[in-house]
XYZ file of C-alpha atoms in Angstrom:
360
model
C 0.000 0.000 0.000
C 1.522 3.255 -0.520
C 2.272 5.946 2.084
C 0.563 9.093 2.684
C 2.191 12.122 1.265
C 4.354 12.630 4.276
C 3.604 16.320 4.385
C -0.009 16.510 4.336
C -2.840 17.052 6.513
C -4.155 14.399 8.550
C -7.803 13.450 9.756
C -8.693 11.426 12.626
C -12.064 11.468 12.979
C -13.459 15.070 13.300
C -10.274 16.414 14.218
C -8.222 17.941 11.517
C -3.962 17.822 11.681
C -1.158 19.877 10.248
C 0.953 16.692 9.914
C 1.905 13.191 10.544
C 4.394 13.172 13.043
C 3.086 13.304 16.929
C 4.730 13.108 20.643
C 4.325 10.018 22.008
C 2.181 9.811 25.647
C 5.115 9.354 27.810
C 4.562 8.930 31.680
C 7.162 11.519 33.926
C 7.639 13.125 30.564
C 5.262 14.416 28.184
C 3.650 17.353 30.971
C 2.550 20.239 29.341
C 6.219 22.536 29.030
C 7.518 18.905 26.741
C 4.457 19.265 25.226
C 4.559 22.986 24.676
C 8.653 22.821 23.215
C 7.409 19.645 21.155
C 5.079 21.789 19.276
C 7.168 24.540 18.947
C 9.313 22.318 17.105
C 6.676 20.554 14.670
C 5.352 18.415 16.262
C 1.412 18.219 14.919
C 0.316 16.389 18.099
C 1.491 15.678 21.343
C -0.502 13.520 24.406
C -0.638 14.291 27.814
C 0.869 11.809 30.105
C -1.144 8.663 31.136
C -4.496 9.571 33.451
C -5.819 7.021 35.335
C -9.947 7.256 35.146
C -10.417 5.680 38.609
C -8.573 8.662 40.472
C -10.073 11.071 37.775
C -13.298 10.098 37.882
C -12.494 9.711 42.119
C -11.968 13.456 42.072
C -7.599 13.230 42.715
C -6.192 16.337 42.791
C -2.440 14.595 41.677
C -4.892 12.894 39.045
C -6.004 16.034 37.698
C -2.381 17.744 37.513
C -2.064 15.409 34.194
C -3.947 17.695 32.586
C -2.700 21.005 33.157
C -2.416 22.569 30.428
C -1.528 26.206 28.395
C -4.787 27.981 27.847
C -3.631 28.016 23.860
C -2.730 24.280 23.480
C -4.393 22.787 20.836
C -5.162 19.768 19.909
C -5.404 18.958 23.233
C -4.771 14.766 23.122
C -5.526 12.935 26.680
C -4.584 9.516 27.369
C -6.549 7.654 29.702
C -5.735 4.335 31.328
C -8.133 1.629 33.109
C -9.660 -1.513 32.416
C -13.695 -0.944 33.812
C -15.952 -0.021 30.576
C -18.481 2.831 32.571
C -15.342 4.279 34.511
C -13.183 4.745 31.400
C -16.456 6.769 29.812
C -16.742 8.704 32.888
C -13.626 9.899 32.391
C -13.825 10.445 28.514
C -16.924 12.798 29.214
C -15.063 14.486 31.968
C -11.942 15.339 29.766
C -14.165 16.387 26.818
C -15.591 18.869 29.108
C -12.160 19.821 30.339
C -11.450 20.788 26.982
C -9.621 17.119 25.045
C -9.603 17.166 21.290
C -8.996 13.184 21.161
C -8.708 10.902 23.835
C -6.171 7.969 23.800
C -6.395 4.655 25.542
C -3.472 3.227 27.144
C -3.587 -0.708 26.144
C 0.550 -0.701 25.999
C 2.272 0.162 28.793
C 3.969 -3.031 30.187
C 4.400 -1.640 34.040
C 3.477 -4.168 36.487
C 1.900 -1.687 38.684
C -0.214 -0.386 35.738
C -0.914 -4.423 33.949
C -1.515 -6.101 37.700
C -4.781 -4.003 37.802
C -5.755 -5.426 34.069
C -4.964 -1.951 32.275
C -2.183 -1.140 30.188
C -0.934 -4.078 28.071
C -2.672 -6.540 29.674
C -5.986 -5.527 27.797
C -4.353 -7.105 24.679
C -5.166 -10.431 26.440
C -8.925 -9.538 26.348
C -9.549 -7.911 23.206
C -12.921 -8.366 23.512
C -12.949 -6.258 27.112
C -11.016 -3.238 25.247
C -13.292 -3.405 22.871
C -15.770 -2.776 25.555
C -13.739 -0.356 26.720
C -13.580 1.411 23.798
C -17.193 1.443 22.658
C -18.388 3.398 26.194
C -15.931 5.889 25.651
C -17.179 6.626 21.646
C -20.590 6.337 23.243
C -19.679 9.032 26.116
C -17.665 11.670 24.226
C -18.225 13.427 20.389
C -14.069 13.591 20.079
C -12.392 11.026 18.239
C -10.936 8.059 20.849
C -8.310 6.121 19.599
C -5.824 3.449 21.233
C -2.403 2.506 21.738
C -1.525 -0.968 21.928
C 1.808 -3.210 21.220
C 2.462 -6.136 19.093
C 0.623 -8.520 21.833
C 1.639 -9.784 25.345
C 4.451 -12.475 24.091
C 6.138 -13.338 20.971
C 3.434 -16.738 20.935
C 0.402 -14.385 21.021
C 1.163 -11.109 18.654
C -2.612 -10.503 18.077
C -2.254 -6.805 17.202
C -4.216 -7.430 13.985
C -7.195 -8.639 15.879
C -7.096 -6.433 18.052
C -7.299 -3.323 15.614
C -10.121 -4.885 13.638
C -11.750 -5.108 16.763
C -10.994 -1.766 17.694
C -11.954 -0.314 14.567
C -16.067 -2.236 14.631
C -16.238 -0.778 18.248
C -15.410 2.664 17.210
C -12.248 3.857 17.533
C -10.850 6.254 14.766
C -7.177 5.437 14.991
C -4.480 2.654 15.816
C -1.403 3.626 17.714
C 0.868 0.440 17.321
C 4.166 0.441 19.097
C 6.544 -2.695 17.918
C 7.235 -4.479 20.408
C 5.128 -7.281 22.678
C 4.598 -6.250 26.517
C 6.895 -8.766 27.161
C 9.892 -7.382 25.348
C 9.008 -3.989 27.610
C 11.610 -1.470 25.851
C 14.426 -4.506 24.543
C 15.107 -5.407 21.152
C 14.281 -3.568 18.265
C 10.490 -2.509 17.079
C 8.760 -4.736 14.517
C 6.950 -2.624 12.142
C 5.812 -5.505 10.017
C 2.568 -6.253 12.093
C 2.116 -2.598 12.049
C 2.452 -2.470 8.050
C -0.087 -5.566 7.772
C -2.883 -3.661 10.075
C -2.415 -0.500 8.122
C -3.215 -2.885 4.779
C -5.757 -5.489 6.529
C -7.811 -2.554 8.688
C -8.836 -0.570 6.131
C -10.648 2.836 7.113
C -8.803 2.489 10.502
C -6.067 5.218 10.886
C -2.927 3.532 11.980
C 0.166 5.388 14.025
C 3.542 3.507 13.916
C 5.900 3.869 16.939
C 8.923 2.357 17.792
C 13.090 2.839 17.806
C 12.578 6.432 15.800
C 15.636 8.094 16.497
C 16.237 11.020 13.863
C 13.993 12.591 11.270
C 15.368 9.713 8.014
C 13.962 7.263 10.215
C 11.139 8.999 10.670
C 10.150 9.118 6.951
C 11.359 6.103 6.086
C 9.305 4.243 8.461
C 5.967 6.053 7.157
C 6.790 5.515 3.492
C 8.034 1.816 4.319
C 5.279 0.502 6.661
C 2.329 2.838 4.685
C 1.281 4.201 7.954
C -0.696 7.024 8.062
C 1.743 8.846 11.447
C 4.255 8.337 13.336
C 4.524 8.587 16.779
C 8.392 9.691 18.763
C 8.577 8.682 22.153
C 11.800 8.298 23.362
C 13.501 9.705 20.278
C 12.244 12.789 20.955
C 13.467 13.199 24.440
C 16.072 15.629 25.268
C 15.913 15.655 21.488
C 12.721 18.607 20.485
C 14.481 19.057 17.779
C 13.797 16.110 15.839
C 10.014 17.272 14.766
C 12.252 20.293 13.367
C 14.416 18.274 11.087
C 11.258 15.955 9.853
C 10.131 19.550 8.727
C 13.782 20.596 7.136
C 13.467 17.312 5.189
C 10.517 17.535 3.965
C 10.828 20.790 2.543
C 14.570 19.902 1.217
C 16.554 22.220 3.675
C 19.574 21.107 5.455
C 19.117 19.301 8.640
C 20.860 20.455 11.377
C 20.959 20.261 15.282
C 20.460 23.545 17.308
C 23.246 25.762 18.147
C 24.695 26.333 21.636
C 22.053 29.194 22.370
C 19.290 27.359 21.147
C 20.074 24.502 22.938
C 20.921 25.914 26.231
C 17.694 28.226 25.745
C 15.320 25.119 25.307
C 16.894 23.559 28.502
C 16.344 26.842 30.650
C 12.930 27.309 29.281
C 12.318 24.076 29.425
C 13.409 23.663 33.478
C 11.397 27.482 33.711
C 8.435 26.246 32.688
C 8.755 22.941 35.313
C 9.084 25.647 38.069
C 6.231 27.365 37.165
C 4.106 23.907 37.009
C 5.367 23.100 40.691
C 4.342 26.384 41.794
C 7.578 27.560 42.092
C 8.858 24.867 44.165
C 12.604 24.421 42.091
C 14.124 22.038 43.968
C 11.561 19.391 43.091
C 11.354 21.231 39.441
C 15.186 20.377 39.463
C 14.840 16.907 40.940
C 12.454 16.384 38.205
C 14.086 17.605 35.799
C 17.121 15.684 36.013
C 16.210 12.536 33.766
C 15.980 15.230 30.789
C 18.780 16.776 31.758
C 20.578 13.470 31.131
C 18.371 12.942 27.492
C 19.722 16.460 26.970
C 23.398 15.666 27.056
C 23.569 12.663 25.373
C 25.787 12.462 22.077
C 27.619 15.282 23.693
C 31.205 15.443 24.475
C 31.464 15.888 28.521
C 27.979 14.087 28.479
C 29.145 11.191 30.631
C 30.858 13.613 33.590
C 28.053 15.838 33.196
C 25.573 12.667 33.998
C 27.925 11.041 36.744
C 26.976 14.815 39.019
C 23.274 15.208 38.015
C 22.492 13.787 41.503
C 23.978 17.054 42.755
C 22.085 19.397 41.004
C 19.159 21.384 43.384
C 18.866 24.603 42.433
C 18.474 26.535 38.522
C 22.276 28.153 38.919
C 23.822 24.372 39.761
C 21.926 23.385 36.302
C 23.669 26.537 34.856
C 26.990 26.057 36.302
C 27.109 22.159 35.460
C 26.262 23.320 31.574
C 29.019 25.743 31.853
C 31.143 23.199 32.658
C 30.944 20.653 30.989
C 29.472 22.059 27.652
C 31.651 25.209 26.532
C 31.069 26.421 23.342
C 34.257 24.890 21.821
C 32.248 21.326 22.704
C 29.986 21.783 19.267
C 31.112 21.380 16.218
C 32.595 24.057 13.338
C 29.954 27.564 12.745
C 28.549 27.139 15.851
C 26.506 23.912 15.983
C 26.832 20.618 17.542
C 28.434 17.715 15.733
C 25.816 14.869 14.742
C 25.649 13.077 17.886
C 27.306 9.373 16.975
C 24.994 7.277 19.229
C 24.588 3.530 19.214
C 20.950 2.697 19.128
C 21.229 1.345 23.107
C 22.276 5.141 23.986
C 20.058 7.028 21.353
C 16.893 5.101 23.636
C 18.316 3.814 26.843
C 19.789 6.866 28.467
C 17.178 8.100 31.499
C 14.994 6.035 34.070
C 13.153 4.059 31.388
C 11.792 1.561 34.253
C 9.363 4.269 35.237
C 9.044 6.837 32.212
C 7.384 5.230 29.706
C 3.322 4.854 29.231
């Protein structure tokens, strides 16, 4: 089947896109100043962080600081996560009020915590229960719902095909299909094959590919290879805005290039700014949080590996300052002012950050 032009609109149900290259939902990472940089850099859609319906529909306060938001974010995309049909379309309609574009349900993420309770991945053991799942929440809501799944639980029961089909007769208006089964978690490499065969044996479904996209060839070559209709970066894209930026730059035949020493120190002070400001001015934990993207941020970069070993002893804005200044002067990036291609192996260009507890 062939691929989408790469640089045109996209539909998903009644909501309208720019493009075909999105933010992954990504749990301790994709809050709204990610999301806002993300977007600044191309990125046609980015998802809030997994919600769990039972605390939002329970009234949590910590529940509802998942979806904080700028005023002037749009699309607005919400993932929800939970496994009980009416609770999951309580939660739809209460997001939909709140303001959601599209709501996404979480049928990948391969945490215990999160599968022990029969959410996440382990709802691609019960197809027939998402399914359910998915047909209260069309019911509850007028936005599009879609849902992000994986290959299948193990390598002896990859049902992802199955599982869209019966996504797609219960309502849903788009696939998210990351390649890999819950039990690979985040080893090995993504199989876009499966993904490629729903796109071609799910026809009016929209299908998003995800998995191992690293830099902005990648990125194209997987939507032109697998005829997908997006692509979703998760980890790619942390420490690593950028990326949506170069997608654009090749598109449009312009030279692809990483950002230059102000542009990449501004991203990481707006970026940690912003974090403040959601924590109510609290910086230590801003900082404290901040630190996994501080170590996304450096990596590729000469210094990166001393700059990592003393993140622990960052607390305050001026440590983050003084640690840059340290470790990356501007003679660290390359000739005219811009960094050298960072030469990562695929294990560091993914594995760099606390991916036990950061991905949804």
């Amino acid at each position: 089947m062939p691929a989408p032009p790469p640089a045109a609109p996209l539909r998903i149900g009644s909501l309208e896109l720019s493009g075909r290259f999105f933010l992954a939902p990504l749990a301790g990472v994709s809050d709204w100043p990610f999301r806002v940089l993300a977007r600044e850099q191309g990125a046609s859609l980015a998802y809030t962080e997994m919600v769990s319906s039972e605390g939002l529909t329970r009234g949590g306060d910590r529940t509802h600081s998942y979806l904080e938001r700028p005023a002037d974010e749009a699309p607005f995309a919400v993932q929800l996560f939970g496994a009980h049909p009416p609770t999951m379309a309580r939660a739809a309609a209460e997001v939909e009020q709140l303001g959601a574009d599209l709501i996404d349900i979480n049928a990948g993420c391969p945490v215990k915590k999160v599968c022990r309770g029969g959410s996440g991945a382990s709802l691609l053991q019960e197809p027939t229960k998402l399914a359910e799942v998915i047909a209260a929440m069309v019911a509850a809501v007028s936005v599009p719902v879609q849902v992000k799944v994986r290959l299948g639980w193990d390598v002896h029961s990859i049902n992802v095909v199955e599982v869209a089909r019966l996504a797609h007769e219960a309502g849903a208006a788009a696939i998210a299909i990351h390649g890999r089964t819950r039990s690979q978690a985040y080893e090995g490499h993504a199989d876009w094959g499966p993904i490629a065969r729903v796109k071609a044996e799910v026809p009016g479904l929209v299908v998003i590919g995800n998995g191992d996209v690293t830099d902005a060839p990648t990125a194209l070559r997987r939507l032109a290879e697998s005829g997908v209709d997006a692509v979703m970066i998760g980890r790619g894209a942390c420490g690593n805005p950028w990326i949506f930026r170069e997608i654009d730059a090749l598109l449009a035949g312009r030279p692809v290039s990483g950002p230059t020493p102000a542009e990449w120190r501004s991203v990481i002070r707006r970026h940690l700014a912003a974090l403040i400001e959601r924590r109510g001015g609290d910086e230590r934990r801003a900082v404290r949080e901040f630190r996994g993207h501080l170590g996304w941020y450096s990596r590729g970069r000469p210094g990166a590996s001393a700059f990592r070993a003393g993140i622990a002893e960052l607390h305050t804005s001026l440590d983050v300052e003084r640690a840059l200044d340290l470790h990356f002067p501007p003679e660290a990036f390359g000739s005219g002012g811009r960094p050298e291609a960072p030469t990562l192996d695929p294990a560091e260009a993914l594995d760099v950050g606390p991916l036990s507890r950061a991905w949804g």
